[in-house]
mmCIF file of C-alpha atoms in Angstrom:
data_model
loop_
_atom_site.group_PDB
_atom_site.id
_atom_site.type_symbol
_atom_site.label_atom_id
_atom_site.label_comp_id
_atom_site.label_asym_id
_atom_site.label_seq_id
_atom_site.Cartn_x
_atom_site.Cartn_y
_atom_site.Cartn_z
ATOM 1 C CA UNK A 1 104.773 59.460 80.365
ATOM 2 C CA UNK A 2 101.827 58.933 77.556
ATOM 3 C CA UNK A 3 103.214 60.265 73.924
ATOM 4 C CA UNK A 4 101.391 62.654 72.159
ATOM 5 C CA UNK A 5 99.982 59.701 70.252
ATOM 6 C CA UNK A 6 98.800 58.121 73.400
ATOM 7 C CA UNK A 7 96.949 60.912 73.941
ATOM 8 C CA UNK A 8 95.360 61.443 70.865
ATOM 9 C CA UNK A 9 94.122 57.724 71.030
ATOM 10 C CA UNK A 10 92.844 57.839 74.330
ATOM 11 C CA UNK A 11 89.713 59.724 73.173
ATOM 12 C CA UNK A 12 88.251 56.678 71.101
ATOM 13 C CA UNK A 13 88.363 54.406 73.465
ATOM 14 C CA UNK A 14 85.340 55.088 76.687
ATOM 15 C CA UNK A 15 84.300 58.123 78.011
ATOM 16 C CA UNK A 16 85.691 61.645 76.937
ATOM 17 C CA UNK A 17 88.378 62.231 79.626
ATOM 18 C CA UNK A 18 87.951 66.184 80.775
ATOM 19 C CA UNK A 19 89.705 68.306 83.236
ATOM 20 C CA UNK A 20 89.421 71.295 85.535
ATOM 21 C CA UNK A 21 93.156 73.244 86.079
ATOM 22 C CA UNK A 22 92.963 76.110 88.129
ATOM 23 C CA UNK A 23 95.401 79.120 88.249
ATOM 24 C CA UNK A 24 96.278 80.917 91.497
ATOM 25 C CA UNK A 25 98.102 84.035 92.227
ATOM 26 C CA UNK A 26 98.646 87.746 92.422
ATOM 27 C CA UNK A 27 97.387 89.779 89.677
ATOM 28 C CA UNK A 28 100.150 90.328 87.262
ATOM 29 C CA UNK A 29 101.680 87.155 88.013
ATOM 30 C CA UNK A 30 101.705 86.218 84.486
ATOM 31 C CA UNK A 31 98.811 83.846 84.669
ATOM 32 C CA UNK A 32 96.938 84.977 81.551
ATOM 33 C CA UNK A 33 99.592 85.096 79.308
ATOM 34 C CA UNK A 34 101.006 81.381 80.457
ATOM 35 C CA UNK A 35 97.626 80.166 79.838
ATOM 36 C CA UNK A 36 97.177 81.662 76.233
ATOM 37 C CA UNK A 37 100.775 79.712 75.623
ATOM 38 C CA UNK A 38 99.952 76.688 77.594
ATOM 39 C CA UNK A 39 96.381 76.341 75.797
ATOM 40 C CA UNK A 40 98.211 76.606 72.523
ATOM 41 C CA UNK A 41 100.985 74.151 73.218
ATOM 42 C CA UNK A 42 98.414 71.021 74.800
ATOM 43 C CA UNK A 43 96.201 71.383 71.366
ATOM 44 C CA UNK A 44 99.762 71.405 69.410
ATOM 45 C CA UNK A 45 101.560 68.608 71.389
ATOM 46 C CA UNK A 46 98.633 67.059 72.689
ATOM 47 C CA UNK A 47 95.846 67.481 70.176
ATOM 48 C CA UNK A 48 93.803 68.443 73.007
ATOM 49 C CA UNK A 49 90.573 70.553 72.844
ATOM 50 C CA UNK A 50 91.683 73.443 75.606
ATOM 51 C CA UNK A 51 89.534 76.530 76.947
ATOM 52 C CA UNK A 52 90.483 79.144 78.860
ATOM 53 C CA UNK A 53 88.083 81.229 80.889
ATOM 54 C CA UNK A 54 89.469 83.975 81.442
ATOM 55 C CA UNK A 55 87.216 85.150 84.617
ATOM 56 C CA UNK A 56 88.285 89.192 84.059
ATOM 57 C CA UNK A 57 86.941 88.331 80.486
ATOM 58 C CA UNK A 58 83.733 87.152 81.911
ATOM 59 C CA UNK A 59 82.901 88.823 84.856
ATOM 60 C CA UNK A 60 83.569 92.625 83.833
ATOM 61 C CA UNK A 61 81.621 94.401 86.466
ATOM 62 C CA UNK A 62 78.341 93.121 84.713
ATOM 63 C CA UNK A 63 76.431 94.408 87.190
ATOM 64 C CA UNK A 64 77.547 97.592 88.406
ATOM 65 C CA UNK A 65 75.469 101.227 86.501
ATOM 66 C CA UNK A 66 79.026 102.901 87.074
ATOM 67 C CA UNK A 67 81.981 101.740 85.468
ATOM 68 C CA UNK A 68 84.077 103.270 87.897
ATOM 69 C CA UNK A 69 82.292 101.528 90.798
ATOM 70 C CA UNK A 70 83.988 98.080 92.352
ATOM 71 C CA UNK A 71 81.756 95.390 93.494
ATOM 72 C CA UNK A 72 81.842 94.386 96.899
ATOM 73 C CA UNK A 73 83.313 91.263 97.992
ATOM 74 C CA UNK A 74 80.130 89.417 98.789
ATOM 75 C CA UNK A 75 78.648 90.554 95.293
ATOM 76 C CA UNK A 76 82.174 88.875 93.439
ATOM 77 C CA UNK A 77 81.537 85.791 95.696
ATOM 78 C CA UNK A 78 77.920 85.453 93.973
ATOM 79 C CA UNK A 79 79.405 86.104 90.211
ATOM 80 C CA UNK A 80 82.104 83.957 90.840
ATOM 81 C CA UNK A 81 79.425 80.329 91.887
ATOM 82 C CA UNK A 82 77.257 82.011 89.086
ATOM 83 C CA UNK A 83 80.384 81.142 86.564
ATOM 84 C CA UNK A 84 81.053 77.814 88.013
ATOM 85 C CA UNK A 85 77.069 76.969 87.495
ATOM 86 C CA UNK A 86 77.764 78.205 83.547
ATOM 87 C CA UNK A 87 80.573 75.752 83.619
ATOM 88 C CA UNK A 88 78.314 72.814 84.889
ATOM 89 C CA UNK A 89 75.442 73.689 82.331
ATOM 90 C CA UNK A 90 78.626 73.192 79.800
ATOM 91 C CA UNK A 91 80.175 69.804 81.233
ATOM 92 C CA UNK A 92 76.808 68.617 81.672
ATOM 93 C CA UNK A 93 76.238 68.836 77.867
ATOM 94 C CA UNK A 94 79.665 67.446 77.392
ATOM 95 C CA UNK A 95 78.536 64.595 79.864
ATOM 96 C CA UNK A 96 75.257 63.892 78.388
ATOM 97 C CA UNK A 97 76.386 64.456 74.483
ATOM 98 C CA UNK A 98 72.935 67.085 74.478
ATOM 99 C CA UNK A 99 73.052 70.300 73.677
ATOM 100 C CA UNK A 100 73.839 73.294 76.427
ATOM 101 C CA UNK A 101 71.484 74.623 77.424
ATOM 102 C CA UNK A 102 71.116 78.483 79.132
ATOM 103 C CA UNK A 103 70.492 78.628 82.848
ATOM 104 C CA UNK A 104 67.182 80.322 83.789
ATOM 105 C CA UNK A 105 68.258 82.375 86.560
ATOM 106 C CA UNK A 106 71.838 84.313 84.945
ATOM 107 C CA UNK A 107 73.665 87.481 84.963
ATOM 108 C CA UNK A 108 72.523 87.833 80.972
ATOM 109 C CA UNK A 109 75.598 90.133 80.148
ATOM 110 C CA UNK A 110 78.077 87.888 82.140
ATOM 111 C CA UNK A 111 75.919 85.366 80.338
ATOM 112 C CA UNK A 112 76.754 86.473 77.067
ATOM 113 C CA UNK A 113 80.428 86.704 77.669
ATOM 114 C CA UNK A 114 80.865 83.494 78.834
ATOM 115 C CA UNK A 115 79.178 82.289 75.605
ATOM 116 C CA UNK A 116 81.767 84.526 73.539
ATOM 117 C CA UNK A 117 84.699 83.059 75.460
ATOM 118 C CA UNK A 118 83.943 79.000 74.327
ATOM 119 C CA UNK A 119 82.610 79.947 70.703
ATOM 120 C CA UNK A 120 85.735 82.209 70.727
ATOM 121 C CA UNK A 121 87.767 78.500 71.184
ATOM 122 C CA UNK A 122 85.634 76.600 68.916
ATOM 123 C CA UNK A 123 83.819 74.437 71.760
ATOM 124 C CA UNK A 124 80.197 75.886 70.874
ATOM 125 C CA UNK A 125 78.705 76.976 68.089
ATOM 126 C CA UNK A 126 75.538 79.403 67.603
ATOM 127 C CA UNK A 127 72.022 77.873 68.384
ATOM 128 C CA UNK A 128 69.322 77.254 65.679
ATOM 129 C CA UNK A 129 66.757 80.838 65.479
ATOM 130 C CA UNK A 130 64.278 78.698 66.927
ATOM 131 C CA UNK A 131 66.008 77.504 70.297
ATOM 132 C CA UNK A 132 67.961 80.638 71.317
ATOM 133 C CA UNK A 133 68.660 79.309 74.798
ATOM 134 C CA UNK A 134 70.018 75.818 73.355
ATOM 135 C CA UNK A 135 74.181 75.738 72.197
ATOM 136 C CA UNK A 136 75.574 73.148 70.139
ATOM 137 C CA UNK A 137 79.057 71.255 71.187
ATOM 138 C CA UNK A 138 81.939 71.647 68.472
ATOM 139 C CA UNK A 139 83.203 68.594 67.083
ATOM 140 C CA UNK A 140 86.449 69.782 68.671
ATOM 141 C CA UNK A 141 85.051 69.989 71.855
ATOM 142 C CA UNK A 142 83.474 65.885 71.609
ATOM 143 C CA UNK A 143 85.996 64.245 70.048
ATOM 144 C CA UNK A 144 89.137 64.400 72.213
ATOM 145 C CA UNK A 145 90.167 65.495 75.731
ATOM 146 C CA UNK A 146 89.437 68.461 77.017
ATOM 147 C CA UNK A 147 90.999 70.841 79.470
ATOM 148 C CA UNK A 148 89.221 73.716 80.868
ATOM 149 C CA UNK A 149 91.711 76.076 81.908
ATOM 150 C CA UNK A 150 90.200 78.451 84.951
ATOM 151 C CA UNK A 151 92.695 82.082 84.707
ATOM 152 C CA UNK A 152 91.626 84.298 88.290
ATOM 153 C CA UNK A 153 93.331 84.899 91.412
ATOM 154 C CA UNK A 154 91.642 82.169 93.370
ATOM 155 C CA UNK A 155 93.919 83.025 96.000
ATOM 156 C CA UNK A 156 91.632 81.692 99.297
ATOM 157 C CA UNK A 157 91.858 77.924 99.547
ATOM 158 C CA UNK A 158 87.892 78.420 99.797
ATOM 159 C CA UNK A 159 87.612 79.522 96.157
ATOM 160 C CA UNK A 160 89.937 76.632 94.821
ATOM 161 C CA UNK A 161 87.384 74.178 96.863
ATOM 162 C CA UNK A 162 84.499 75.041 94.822
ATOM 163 C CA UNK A 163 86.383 74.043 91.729
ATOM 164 C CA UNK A 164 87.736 70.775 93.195
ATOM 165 C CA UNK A 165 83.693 69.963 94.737
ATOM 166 C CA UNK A 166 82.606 70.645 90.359
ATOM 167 C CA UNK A 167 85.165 68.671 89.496
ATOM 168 C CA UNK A 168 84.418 65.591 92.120
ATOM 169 C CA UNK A 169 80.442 66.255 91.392
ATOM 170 C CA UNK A 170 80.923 64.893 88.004
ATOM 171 C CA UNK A 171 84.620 62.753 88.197
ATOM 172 C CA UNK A 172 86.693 64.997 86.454
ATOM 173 C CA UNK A 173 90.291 65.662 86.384
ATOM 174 C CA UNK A 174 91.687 68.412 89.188
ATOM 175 C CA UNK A 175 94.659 70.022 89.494
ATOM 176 C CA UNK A 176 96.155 73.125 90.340
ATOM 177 C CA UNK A 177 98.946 75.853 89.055
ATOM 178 C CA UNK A 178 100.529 78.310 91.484
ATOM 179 C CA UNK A 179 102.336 81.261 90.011
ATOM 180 C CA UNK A 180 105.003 82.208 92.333
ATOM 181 C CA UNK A 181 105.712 85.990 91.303
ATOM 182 C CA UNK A 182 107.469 88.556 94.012
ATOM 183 C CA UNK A 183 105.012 91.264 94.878
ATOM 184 C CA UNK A 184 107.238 94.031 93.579
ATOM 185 C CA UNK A 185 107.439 92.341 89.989
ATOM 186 C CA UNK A 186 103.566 91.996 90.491
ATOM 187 C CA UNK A 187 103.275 95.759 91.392
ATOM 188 C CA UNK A 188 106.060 96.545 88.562
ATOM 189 C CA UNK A 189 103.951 94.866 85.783
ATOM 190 C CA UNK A 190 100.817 95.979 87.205
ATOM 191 C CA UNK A 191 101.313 99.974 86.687
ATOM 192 C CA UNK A 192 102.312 98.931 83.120
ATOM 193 C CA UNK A 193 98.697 98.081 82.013
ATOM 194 C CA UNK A 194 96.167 100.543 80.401
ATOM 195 C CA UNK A 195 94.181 99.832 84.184
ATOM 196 C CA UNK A 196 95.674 98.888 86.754
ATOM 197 C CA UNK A 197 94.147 97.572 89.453
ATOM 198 C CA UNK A 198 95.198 99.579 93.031
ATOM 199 C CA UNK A 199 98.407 98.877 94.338
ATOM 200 C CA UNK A 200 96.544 98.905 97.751
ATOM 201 C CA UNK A 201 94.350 95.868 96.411
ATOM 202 C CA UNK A 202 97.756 94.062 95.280
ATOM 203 C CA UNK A 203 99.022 94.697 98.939
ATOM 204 C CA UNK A 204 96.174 93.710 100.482
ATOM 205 C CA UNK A 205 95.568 90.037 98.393
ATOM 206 C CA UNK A 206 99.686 89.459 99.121
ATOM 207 C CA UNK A 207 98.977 89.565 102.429
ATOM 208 C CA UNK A 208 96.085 87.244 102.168
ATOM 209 C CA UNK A 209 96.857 84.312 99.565
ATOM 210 C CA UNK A 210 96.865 80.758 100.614
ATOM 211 C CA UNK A 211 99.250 78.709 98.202
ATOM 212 C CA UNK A 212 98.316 75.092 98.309
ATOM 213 C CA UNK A 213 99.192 72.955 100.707
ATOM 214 C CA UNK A 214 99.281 69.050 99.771
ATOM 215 C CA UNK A 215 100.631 67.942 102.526
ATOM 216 C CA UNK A 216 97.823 69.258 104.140
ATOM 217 C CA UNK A 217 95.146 68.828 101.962
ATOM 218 C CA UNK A 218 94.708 65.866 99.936
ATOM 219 C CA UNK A 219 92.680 67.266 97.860
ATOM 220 C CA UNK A 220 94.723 69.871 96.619
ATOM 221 C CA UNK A 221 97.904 67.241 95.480
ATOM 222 C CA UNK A 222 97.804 67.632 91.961
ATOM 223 C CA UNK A 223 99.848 71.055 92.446
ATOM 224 C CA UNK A 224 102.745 72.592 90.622
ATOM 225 C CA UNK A 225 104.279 75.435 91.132
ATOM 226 C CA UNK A 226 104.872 78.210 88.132
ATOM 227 C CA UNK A 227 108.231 80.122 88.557
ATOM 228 C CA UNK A 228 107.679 83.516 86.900
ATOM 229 C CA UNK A 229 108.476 85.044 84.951
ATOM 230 C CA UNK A 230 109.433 81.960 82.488
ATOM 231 C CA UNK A 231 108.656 78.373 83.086
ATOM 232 C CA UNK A 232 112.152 76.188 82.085
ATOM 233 C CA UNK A 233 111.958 73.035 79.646
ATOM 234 C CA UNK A 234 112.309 70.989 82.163
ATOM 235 C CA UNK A 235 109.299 72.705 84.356
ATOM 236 C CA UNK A 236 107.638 71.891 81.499
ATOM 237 C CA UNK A 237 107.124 68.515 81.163
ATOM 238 C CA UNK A 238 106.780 68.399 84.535
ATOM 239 C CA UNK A 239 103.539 70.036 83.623
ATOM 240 C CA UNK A 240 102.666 68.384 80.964
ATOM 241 C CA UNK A 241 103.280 65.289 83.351
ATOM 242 C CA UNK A 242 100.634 66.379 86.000
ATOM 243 C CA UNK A 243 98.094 67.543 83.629
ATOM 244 C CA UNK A 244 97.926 64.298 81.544
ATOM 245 C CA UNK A 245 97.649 62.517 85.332
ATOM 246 C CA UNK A 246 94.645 64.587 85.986
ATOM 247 C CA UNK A 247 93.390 63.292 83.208
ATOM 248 C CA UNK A 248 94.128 60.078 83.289
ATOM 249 C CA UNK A 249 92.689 59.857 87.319
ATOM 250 C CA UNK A 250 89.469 61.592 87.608
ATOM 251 C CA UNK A 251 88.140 62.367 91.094
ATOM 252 C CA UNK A 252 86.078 59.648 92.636
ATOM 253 C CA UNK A 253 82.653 60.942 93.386
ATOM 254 C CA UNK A 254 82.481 59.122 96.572
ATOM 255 C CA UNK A 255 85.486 60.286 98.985
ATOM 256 C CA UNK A 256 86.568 58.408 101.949
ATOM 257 C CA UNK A 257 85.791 59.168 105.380
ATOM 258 C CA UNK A 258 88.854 61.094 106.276
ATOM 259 C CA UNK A 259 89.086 63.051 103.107
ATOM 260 C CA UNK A 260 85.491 64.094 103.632
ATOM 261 C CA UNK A 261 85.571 64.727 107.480
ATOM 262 C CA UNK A 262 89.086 66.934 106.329
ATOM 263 C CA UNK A 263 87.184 68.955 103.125
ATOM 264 C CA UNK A 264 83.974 69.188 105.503
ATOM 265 C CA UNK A 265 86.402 71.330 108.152
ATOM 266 C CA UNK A 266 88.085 73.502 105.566
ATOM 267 C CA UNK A 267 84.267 74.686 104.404
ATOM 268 C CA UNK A 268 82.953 74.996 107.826
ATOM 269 C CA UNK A 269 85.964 76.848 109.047
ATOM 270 C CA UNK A 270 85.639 79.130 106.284
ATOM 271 C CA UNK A 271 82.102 80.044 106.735
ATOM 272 C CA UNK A 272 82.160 80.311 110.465
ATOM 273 C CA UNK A 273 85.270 82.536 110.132
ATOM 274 C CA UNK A 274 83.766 85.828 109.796
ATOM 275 C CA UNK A 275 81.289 85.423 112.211
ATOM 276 C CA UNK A 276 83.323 84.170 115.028
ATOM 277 C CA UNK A 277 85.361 87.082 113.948
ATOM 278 C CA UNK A 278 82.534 89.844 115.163
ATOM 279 C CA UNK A 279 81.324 88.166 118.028
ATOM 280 C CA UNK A 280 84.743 87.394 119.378
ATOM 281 C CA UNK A 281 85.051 91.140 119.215
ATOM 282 C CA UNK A 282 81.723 91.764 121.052
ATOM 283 C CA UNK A 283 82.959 89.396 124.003
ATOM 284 C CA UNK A 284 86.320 90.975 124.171
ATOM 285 C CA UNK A 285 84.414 94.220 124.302
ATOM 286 C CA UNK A 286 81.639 93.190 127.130
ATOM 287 C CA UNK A 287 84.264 91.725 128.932
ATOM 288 C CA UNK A 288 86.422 94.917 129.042
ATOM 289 C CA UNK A 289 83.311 96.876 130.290
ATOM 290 C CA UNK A 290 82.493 94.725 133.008
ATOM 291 C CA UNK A 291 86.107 94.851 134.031
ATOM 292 C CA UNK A 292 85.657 98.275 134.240
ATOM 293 C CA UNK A 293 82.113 98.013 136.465
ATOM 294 C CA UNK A 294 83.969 95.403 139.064
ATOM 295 C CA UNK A 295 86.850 98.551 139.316
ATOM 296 C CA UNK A 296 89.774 96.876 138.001
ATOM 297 C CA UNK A 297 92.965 98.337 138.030
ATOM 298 C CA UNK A 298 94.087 100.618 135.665
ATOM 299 C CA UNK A 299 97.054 98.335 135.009
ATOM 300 C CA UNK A 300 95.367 95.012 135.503
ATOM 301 C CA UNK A 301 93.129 96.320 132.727
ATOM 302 C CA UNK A 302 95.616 96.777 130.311
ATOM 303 C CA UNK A 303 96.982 93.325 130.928
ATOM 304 C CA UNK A 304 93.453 91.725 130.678
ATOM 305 C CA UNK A 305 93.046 93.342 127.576
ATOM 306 C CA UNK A 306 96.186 92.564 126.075
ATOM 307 C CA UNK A 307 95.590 88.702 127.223
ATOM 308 C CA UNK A 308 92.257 88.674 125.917
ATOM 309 C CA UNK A 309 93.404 90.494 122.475
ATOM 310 C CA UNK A 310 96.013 87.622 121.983
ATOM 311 C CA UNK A 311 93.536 85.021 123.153
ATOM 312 C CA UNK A 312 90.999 86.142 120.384
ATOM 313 C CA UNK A 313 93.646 86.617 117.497
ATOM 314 C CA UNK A 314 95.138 82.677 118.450
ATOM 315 C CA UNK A 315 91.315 81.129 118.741
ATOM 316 C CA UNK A 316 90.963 82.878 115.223
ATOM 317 C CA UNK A 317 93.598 81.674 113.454
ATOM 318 C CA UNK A 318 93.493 78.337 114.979
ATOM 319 C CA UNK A 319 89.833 78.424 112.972
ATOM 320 C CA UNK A 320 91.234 79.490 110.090
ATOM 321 C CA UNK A 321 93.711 76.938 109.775
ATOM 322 C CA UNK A 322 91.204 73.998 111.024
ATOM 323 C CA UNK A 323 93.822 73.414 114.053
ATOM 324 C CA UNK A 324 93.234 72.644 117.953
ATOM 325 C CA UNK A 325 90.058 74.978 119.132
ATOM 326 C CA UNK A 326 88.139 74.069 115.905
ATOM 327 C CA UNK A 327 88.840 69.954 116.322
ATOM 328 C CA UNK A 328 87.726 69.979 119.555
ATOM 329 C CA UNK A 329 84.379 70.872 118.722
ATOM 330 C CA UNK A 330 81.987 68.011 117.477
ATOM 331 C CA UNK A 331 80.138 70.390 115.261
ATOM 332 C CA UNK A 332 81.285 73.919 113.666
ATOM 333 C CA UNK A 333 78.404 75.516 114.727
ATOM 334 C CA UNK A 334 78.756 79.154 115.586
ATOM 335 C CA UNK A 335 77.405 78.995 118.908
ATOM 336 C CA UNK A 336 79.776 75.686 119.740
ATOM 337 C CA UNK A 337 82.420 77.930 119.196
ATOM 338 C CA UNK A 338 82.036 80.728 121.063
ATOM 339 C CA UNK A 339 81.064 78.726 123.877
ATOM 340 C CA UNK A 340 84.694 77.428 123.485
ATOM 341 C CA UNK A 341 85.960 80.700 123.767
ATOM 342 C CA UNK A 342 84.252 82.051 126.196
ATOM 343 C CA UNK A 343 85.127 78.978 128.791
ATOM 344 C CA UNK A 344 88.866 79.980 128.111
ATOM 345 C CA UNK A 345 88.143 83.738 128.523
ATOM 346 C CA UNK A 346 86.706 82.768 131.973
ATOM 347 C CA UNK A 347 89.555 81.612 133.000
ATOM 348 C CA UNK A 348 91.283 84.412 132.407
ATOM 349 C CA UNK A 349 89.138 86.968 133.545
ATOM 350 C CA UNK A 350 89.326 84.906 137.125
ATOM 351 C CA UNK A 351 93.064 86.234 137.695
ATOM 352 C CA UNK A 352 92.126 89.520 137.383
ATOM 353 C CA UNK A 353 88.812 90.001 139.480
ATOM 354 C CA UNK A 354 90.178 87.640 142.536
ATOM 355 C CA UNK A 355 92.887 89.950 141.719
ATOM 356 C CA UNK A 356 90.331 92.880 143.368
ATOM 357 C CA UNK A 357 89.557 91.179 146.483
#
């Protein structure tokens, strides 16, 4: 394990060494806190520069005339690769030793925040009158490693990606922390706060996350898993270990064949998802109609219907999770797909109108 000494050396000698971490998990899961503690102990220990971007912090329903209001998912999805392009314009600087420079196209409140958040941590300081839209780098945030800690949910796989493609754009280190909180201590802590979030929205995420999987993914192997509510000595340099070997072994820009062909299916099958989803439910539908038209038994109907249901919810999942219908395509084209399903649907549907005659 490098010393805290180590460390501290290993910023004179090359290129700065920086680092993405990501935090995943249910609200009130602790995350926030444990990266407030975390941040202080790496500059202590470590003599690290460390931010924390707090993404509640930054993305405070910039957008919305009604403070009551709640964005819809496909609106967060946009603020949420608008913060990760703020965090290139900011590595880029870091990369090139310029100044930072502000994006053309931004949020300008969200903007603002985000530029609050690293002079708040002493990585930027205020531009000169005459170049608003420039931001100088802190000596702090030059002159040793640096660890940008990322505090949301991020509980698709899908969200996580977009980190690890930033952080392989521009060889940085990667890794990820997991906080493994029951959903009643989550609910518990959650209608403790001045505003809580719904308990339906709680439900609903719980029901949803994706922890990550390394034997699955290769990308996703420098993982550790946070055991709220308290994280034991021994947890900790665990940690401490994983951190300083993301570090230490930046992703390679250029991936391997099988690590890209694998990353390439998680993003397809994500995209794709949705839609499948609603057409899947338009061929179900059809089908059940046309079932009806050829005078199909009342109880063969019910049967097709329950087949076809099942059928549907399988081929969807198996998407989701990148498994048999989705590998046997060459391509993850929509229309690939459903001409997948529909082939097995056929088959199906043959029992029961042979059935009629």
């Amino acid at each position: 394990m490098m010393t805290s000494e180590d460390a501290r050396g290993a910023r004179r000698e090359g290129p700065q060494k920086l680092g993405l971490c990501v935090l995943c998990g249910l609200p009130a899961a602790g995350k926030s806190s444990f990266a407030r503690a975390l941040s202080h102990r790496l500059q202590e220990e470590q003599g690290w520069a460390v931010g924390v971007v707090a993404y509640d912090d930054v993305m405070p329903d910039v957008f919305l005339e009604e403070a009551s209001a709640r964005p819809l998912p496909s609106q967060w999805k946009l603020l949420r690769q608008e913060l990760l392009k703020y965090l290139e314009y900011f590595l880029l600087a870091l990369i090139k030793g310029c100044q930072m420079s502000a994006p053309p196209n931004r949020t300008q409140a969200m903007w603002e925040d985000f530029i609050t958040c690293l002079k708040d941590q002493d990585l930027i300081s205020c531009a000169a009158l005459e170049a608003q839209s420039q931001y100088l780098l802190t000596k702090t945030a030059v002159s040793r490693p640096l660890l940008l800690i990322l505090d949301d949910n991020f509980y698709y796989q899908s969200m996580r990606y977009e980190v690890y493609q930033l952080a392989r754009k521009y060889s940085l280190g990667f890794c990820q922390l997991f906080f493994d909180c029951s959903l009643e201590t989550c609910l518990q802590r959650n209608g403790q706060r001045p505003q809580p979030l719904p308990a339906e929205t709680i439900h609903l995420m719980g029901s949803k996350i994706e922890k990550p999987n390394p034997e699955k993914n290769s990308w996703e192997h420098n993982s550790f898993t946070i055991q709220s509510p308290a994280c034991a000595p021994e947890a900790s340099l665990k940690l401490t270990d994983l951190l300083l070997a993301a570090l230490e072994n930046p992703i390679k820009c250029v991936e391997d064949d099988v690590e890209q062909k694998e990353t390439d299916r998680i993003i397809c099958s994500t995209n794709i998802l949705h839609q499948a989803d609603q057409t899947l439910r338009r061929t179900v539908s059809q089908t059940m109609k046309e079932a009806k038209d050829e005078q199909v038994l009342p109880h063969n109907l019910k049967l097709l219907a329950e087949e076809l249901n099942k059928l549907k919810a399988e081929f969807l999942e198996d998407l989701r999770q990148g498994n048999k219908y989705l590998c046997f395509q060459q391509t993850t084209d929509l229309s690939d797909v459903t001409s997948f399903f529909h082939y097995k649907k056929d088959n199906i549907v043959q029992k029961y109108f042979s059935k009629q005659h």
